Short mmCIF file of C-alpha atoms and ligand atoms in Angstrom, two decimals:
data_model
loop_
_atom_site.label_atom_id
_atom_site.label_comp_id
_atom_site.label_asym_id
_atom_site.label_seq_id
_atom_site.Cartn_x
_atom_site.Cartn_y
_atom_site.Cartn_z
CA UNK B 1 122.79 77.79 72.85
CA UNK B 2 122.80 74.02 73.54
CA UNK B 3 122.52 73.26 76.70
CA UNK B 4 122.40 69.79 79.02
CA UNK B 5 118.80 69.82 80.25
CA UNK B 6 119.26 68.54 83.46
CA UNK B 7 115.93 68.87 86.02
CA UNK B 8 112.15 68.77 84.97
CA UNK B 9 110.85 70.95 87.93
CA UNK B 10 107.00 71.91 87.68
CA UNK B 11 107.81 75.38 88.46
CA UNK B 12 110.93 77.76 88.24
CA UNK B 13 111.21 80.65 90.36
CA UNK B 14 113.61 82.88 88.89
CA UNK B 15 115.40 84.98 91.93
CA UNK B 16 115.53 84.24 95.44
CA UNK B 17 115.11 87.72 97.14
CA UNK B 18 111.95 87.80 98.91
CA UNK B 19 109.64 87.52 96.52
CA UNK B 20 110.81 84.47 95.32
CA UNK B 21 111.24 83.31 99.15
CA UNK B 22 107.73 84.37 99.97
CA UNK B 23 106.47 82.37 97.03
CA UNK B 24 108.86 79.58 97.93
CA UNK B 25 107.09 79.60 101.29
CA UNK B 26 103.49 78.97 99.23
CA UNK B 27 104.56 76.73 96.83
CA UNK B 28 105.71 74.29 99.67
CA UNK B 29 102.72 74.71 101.52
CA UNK B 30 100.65 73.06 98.63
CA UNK B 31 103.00 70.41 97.54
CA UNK B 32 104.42 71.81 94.59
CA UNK B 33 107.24 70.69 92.90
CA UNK B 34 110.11 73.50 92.06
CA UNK B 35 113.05 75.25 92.30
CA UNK B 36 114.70 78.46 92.71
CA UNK B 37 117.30 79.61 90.69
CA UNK B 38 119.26 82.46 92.21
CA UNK B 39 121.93 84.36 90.51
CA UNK B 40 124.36 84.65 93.34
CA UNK B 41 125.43 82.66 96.25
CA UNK B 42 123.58 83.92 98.94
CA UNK B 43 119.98 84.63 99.30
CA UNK B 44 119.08 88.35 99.80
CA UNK B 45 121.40 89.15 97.28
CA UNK B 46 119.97 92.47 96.47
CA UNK B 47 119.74 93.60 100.18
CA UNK B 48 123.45 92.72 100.54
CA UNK B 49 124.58 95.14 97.93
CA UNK B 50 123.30 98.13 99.62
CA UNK B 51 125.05 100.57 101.48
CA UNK B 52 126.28 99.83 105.23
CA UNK B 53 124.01 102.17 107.19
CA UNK B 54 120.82 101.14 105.06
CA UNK B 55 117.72 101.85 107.65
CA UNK B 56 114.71 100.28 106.42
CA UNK B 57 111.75 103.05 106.17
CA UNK B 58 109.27 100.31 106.94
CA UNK B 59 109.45 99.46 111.09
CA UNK B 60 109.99 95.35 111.37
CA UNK B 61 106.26 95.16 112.25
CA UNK B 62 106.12 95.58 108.36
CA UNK B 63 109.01 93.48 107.44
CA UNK B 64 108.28 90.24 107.61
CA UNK B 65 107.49 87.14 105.00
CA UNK B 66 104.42 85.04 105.54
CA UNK B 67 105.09 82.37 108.41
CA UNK B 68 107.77 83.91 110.40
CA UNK B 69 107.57 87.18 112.28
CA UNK B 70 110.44 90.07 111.87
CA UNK B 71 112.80 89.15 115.16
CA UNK B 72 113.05 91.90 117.38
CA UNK B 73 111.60 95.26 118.85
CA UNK B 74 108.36 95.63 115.83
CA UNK B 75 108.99 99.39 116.01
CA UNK B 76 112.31 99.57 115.27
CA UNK B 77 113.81 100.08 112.03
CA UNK B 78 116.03 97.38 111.15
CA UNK B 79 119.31 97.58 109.01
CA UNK B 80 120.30 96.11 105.71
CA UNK B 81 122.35 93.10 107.34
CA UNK B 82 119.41 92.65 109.49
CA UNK B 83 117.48 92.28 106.13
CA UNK B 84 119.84 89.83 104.57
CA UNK B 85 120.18 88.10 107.97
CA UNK B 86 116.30 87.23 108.20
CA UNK B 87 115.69 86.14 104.45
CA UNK B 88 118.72 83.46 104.73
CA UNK B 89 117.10 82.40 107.75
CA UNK B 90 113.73 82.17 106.19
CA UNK B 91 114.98 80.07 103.52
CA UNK B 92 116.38 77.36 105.74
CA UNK B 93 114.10 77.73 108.03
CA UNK B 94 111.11 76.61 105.32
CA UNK B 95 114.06 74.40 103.71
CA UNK B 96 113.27 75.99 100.22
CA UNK B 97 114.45 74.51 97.14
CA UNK B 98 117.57 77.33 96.29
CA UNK B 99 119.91 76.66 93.59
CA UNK B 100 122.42 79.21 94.06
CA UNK B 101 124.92 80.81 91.54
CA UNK B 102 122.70 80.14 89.07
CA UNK B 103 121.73 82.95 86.94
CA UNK B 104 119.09 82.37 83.84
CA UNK B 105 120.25 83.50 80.86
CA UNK B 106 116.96 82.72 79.12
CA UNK B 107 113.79 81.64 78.90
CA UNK B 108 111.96 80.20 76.02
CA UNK B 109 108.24 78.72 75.28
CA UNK B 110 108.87 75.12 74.59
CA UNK B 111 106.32 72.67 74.33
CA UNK B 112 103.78 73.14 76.54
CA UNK B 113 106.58 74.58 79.15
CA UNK B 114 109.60 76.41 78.95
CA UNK B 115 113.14 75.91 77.95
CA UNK B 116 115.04 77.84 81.00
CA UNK B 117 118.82 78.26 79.95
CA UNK B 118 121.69 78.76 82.47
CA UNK B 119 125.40 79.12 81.61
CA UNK B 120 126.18 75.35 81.80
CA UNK B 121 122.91 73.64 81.95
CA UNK B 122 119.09 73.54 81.43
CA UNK B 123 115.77 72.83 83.06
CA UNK B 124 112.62 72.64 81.72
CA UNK B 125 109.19 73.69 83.48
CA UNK B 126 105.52 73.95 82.86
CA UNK B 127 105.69 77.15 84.88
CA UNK B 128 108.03 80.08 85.32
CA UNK B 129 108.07 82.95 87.91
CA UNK B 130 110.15 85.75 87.41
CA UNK B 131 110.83 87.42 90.66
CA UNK B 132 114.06 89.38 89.90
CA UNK B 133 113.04 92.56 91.60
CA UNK B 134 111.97 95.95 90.64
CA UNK B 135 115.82 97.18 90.61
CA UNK B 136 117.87 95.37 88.56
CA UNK B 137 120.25 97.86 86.39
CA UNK B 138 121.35 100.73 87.23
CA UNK B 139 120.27 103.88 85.94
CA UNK B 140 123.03 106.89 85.54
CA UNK B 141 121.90 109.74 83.30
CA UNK B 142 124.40 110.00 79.69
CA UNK B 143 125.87 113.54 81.26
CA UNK B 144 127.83 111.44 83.38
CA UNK B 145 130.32 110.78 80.18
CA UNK B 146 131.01 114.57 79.77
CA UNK B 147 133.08 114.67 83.68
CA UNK B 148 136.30 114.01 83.34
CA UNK B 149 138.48 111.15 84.55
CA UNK B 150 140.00 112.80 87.59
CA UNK B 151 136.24 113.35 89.02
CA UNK B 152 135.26 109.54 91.13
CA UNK B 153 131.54 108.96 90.16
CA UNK B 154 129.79 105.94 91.18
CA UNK B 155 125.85 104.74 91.68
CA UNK B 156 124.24 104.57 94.70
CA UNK B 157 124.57 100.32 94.57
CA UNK B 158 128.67 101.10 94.69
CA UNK B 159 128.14 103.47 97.95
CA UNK B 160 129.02 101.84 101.34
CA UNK B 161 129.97 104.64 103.63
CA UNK B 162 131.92 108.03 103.70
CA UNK B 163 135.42 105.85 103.44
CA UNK B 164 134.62 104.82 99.80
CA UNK B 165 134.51 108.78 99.13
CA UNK B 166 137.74 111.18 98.78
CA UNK B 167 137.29 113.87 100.94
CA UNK B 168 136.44 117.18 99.71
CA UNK B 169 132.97 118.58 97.86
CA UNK B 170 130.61 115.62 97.07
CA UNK B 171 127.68 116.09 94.71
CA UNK B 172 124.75 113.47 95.24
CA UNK B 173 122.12 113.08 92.34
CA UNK B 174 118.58 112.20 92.99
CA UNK B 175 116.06 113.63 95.40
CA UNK B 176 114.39 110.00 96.38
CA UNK B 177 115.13 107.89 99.91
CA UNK B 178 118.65 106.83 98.77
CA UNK B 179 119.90 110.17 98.04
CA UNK B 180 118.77 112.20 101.00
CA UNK B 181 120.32 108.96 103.48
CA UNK B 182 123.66 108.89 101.75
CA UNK B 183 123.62 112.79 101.41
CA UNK B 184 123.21 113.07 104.99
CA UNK B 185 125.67 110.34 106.09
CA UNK B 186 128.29 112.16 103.63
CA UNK B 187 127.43 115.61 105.55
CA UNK B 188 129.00 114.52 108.74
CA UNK B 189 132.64 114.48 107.07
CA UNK B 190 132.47 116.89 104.14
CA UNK B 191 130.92 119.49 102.00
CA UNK B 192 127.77 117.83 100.36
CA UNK B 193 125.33 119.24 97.56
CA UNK B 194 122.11 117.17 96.69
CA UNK B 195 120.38 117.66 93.17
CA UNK B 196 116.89 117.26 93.45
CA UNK B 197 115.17 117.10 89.79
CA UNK B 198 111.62 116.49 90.55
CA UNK B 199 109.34 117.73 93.35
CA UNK B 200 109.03 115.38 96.39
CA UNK B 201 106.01 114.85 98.89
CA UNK B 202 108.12 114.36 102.20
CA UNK B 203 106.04 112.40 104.52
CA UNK B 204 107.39 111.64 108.14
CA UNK B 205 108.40 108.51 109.24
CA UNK B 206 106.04 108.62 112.48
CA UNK B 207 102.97 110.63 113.16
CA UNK B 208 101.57 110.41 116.82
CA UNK B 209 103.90 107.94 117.62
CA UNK B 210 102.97 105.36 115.33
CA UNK B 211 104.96 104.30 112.18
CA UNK B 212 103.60 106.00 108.85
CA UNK B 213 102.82 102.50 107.60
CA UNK B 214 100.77 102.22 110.25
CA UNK B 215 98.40 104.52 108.59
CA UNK B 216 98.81 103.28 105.36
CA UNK B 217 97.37 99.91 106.62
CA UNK B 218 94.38 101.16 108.59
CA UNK B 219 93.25 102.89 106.48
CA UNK B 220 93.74 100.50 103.24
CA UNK B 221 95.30 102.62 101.17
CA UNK B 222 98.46 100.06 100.90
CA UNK B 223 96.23 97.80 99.01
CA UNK B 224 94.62 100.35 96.51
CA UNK B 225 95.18 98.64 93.69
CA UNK B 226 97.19 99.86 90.50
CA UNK B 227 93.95 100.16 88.53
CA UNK B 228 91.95 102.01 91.26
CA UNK B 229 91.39 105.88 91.61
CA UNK B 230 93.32 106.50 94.24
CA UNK B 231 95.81 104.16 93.53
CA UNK B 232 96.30 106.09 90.29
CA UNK B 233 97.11 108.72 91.77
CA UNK B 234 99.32 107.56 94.63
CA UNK B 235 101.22 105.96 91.62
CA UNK B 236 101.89 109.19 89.87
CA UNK B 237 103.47 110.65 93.75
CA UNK B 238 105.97 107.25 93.47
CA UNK B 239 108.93 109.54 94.32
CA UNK B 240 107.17 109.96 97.93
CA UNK B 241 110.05 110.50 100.59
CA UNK B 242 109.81 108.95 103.70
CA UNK B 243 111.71 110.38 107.13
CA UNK B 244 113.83 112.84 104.86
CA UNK B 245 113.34 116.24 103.82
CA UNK B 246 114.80 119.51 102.35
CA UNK B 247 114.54 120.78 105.47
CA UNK B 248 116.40 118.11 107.57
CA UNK B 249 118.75 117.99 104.73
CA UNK B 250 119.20 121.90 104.93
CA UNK B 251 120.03 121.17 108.59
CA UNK B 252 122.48 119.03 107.96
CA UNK B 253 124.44 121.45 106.11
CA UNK B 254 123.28 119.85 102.91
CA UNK B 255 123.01 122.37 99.79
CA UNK B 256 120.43 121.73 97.70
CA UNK B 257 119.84 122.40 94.18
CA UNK B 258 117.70 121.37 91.10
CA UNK B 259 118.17 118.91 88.30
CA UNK B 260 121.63 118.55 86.95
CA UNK B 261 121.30 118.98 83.49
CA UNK B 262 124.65 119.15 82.07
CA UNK B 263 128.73 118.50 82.81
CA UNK B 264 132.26 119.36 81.61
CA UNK B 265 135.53 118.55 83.54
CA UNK B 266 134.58 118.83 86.83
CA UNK B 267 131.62 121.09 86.60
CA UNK B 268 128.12 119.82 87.15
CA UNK B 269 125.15 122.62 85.75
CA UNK B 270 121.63 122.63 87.22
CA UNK B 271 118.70 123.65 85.33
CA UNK B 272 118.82 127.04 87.60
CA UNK B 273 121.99 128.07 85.84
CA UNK B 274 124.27 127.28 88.66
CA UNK B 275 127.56 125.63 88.58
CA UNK B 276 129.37 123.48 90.70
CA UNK B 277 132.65 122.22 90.74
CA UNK B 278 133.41 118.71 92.26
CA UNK B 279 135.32 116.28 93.24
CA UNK B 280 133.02 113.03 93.39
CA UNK B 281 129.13 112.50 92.37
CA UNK B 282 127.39 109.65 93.71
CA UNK B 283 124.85 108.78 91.01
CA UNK B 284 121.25 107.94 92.98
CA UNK B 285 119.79 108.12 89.90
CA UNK B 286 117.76 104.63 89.94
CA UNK B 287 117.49 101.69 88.35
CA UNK B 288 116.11 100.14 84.78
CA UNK B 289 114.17 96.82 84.72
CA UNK B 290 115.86 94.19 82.22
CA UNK B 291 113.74 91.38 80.84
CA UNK B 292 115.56 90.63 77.68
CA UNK B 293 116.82 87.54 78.58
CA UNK B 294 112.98 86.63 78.55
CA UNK B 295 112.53 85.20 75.18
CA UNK B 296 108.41 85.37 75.29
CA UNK B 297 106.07 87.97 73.51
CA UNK B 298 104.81 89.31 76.81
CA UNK B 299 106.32 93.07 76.78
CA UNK B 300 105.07 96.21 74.84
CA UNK B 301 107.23 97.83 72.77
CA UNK B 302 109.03 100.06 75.33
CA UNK B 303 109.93 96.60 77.19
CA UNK B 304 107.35 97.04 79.64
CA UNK B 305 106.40 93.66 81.33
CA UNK B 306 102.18 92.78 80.18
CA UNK B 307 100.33 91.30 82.96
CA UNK B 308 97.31 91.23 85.39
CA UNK B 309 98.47 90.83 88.75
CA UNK B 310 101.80 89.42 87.32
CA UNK B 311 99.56 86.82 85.24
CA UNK B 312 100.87 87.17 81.46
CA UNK B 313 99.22 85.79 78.55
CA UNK B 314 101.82 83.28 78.04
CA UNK B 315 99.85 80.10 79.69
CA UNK B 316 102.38 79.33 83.05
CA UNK B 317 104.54 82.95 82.74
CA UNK B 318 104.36 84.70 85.78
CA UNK B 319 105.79 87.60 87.22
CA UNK B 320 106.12 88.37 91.23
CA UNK B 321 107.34 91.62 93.18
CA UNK B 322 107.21 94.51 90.47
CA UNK B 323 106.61 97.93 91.52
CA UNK B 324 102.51 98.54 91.85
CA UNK B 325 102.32 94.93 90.59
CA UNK B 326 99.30 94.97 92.16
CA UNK B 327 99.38 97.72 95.24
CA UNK B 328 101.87 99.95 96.72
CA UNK B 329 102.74 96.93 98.66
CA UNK B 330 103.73 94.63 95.86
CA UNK B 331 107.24 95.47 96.13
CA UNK B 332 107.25 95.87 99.83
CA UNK B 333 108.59 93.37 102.56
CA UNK B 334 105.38 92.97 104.76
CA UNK B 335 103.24 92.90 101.86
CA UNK B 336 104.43 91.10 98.65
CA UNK B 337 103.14 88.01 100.38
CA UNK B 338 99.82 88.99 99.43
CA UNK B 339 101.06 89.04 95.97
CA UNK B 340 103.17 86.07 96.38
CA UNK B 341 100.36 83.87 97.60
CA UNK B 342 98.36 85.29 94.39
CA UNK B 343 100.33 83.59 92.08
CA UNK B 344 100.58 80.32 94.05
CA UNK B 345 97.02 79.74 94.05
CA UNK B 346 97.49 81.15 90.08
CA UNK B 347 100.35 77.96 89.94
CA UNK B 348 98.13 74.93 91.37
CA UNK B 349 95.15 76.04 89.19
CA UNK B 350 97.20 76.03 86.20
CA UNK B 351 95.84 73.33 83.64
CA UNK B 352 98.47 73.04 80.51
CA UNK B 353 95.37 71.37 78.59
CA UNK B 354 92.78 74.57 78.89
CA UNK B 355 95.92 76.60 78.53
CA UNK B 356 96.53 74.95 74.65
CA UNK B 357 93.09 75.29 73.49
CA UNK B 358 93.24 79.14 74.50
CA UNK B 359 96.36 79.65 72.80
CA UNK B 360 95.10 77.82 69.81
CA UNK B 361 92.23 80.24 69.96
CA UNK B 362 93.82 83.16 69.04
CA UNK B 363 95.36 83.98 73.04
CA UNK B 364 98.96 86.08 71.76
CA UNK B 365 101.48 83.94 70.55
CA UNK B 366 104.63 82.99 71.78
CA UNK B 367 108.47 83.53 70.43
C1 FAD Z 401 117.72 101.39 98.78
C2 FAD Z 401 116.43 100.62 98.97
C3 FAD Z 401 115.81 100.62 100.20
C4 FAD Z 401 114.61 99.90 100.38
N1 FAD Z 401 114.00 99.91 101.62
C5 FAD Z 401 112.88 99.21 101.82
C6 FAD Z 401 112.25 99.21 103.11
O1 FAD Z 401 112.64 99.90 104.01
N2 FAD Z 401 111.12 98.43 103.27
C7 FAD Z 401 110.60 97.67 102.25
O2 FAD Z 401 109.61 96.97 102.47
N3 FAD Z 401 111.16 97.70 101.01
C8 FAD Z 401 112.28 98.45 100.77
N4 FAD Z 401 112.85 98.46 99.51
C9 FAD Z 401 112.11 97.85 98.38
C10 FAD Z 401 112.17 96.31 98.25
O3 FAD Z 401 111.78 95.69 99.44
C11 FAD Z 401 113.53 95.80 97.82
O4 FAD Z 401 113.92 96.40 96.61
C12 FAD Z 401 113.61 94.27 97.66
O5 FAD Z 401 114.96 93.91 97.51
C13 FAD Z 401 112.80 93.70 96.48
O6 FAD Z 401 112.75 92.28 96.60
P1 FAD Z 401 112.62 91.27 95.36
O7 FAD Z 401 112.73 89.91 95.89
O8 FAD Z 401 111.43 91.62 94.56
O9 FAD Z 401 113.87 91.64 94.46
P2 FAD Z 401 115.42 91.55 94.82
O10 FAD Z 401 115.65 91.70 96.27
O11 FAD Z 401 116.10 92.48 93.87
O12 FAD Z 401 115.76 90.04 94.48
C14 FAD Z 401 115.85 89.57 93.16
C15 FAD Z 401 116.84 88.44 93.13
O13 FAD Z 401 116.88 87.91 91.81
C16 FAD Z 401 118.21 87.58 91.47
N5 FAD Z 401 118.30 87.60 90.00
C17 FAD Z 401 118.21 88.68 89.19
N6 FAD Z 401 118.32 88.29 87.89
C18 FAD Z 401 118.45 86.95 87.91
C19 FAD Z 401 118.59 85.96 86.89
N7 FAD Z 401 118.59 86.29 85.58
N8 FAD Z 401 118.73 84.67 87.25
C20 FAD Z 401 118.72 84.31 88.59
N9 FAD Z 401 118.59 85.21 89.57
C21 FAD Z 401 118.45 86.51 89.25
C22 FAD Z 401 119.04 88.63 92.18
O14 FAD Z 401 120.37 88.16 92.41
C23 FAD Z 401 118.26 88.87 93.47
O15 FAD Z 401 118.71 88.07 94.53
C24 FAD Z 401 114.04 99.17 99.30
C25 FAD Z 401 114.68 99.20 98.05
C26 FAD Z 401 115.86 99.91 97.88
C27 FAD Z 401 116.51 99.94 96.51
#
């Protein structure tokens, strides 16, 4: 691809959720000079493409970007438009550098930069951040193919509230956050089963009064880090559900059962031997990361992004707001400033000279 190079910024930020907003906010502090390209034409795009009732399980005390506190009651939870509402207004209100409807189709080593390629021009940059979130594709298991037509399926990103469902039995997949909240909202108006493939570790939302994250911050283990003991083994509990439960769920009048495993028609099988016949399934089945658009020898060979603390060997190639990029928080509203400002001190003490010789001394190579 040939594109029109058409801006020399020092530093792309790829993705303006608020990652790339909190790093935005950094950048300007210390007189950098960059952009941020967003895909779509608001900020917060992510946030926006959630369902209607979204509840944040982090109270606004824990929602806010560096500089500029979450508006409202701090012990509230807030909503998704809420969400969406305060990152737009963090943007203008730091004035940061957006370039929206711009999506990156790639990114090459070039020079002693990078080549970054949109759909109808160009920009190269000694540095590149990729913030484009921890959830980018989603993830619906292959079994999906074997229901028939007549059966309406659709991920969890496609949800926005009981009206985009046909009445009669629903069948939600996926035992994390997402599934219990739209399982329960679905409950009110119809018959709802929830598949459940792994085992959980419900935690409550409040304890004593005080919001769980609460805890987590007192007591430090939001910023365990990704190599430590215990944030090892936090790690391996990632599926960790907060406010929801089998038992609230049961409540509800939801019908639990385990992993679907197989489908025909309209028939979903668990790995119990049970059967169910449907007439929707609402896949909240996850998402995938996708970095091949990212042209640079930083991945292993499962696609996994290589870093320390989003710092890649590629000299000026930077990732920001990965799941345990560096702590539980890293992906977190109230925390991936921590992260954010991380890689902004990583940005001004970048020196493209020192950066050659340690390339030319054997550092992995590039494209
Ligand atoms: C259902 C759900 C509920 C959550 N609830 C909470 C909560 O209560 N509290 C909390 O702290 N966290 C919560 N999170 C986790 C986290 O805060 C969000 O996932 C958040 O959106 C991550 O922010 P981000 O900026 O890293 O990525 P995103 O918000 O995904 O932003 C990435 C941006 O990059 C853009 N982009 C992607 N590819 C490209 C490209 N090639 N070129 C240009 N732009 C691109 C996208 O359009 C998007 O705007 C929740 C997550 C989910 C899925």
């Amino acid at each position: 691809m040939t594109s029109t190079i058409t801006n020399h910024p020092d530093v792309v930020v790829v993705g303006g959720g608020q990652a790339g907003l909190a790093l935005g906010y950094f950048l300007a502090k210390q007189g950098t000079d960059f952009t941020i390209l967003e895909a779509a034409a608001e900020p917060a795009a992510a946030w926006r493409d959630r369902w209607d009732s979204l509840k944040l399980f982090t109270s606004a005390r824990y929602d806010s970007l560096p500089g500029m506190e979450f508006p409202g009651d701090p012990d509230r939870y807030p909503t998704r438009d809420e969400v969406a509402d305060y990152l737009t207004g963090y943007a203008r209100e730091f004035d940061l550098p957006i370039e929206l409807n711009s999506r990156v189709r790639a990114v090459r080593r070039q020079n002693d930069g990078y080549l970054v390629e949109l759909d109808d021009r160009a920009c190269e940059a000694r540095q590149v951040v990729i913030a484009t979130g921890p959830f980018q594709t989603r993830f619906v298991p292959p079994i999906a193919e074997d229901l028939r037509d007549g059966v309406l399926q659709m991920h969890s990103t496609a949800y926005r509230s009981p009206e985009s469902v046909p009445d009669g039995r629903v069948l939600v997949v996926g035992g994390g956050n997402t599934g219990f909240q739209i399982a329960e909202e679905l409950s009110a108006s119809r018959e709802v089963h929830l598949a459940v493939g792994s085992r959980q570790s419900p935690l409550p939302q409040r304890v004593l009064g005080r919001d769980l994250f609460w805890y987590l911050d007192a007591t430090g283990l939001i910023r365990k880090t990704t190599t430590s003991r215990i944030g090892k083994l936090m790690r391996k509990r990632e599926d960790t559900l907060i406010g929801s439960n089998p038992r609230r769920a049961r409540r509800h009048g939801i019908k639990l059962h385990g992993r679907a495993v197989a489908a025909a028609g309209s028939t979903v099988s668990f790995a119990d031997g049970a059967d169910l016949d449907v007439r929707s399934v609402i896949w909240a089945t996850g998402f995938q990361v996708d970095h091949s658009w990212i042209d640079v020898a930083v991945f292993d060979e499962t696609g996994r992004a290589l870093h320390e603390r989003g710092v890649t060997s590629s000299p000026g190639l930077y990732f920001l707001g990965q799941l345990w990029q560096h702590t539980r928080g890293s992906a977190l509203l109230g925390w991936v400033k921590d992260d954010a400002e991380y890689i902004a001190q990583q940005v001004a003490s970048f020196r493209p000279g020192a950066a050659r010789q340690l390339e030319a001394a054997g550092a992995p190579s590039t494209n």
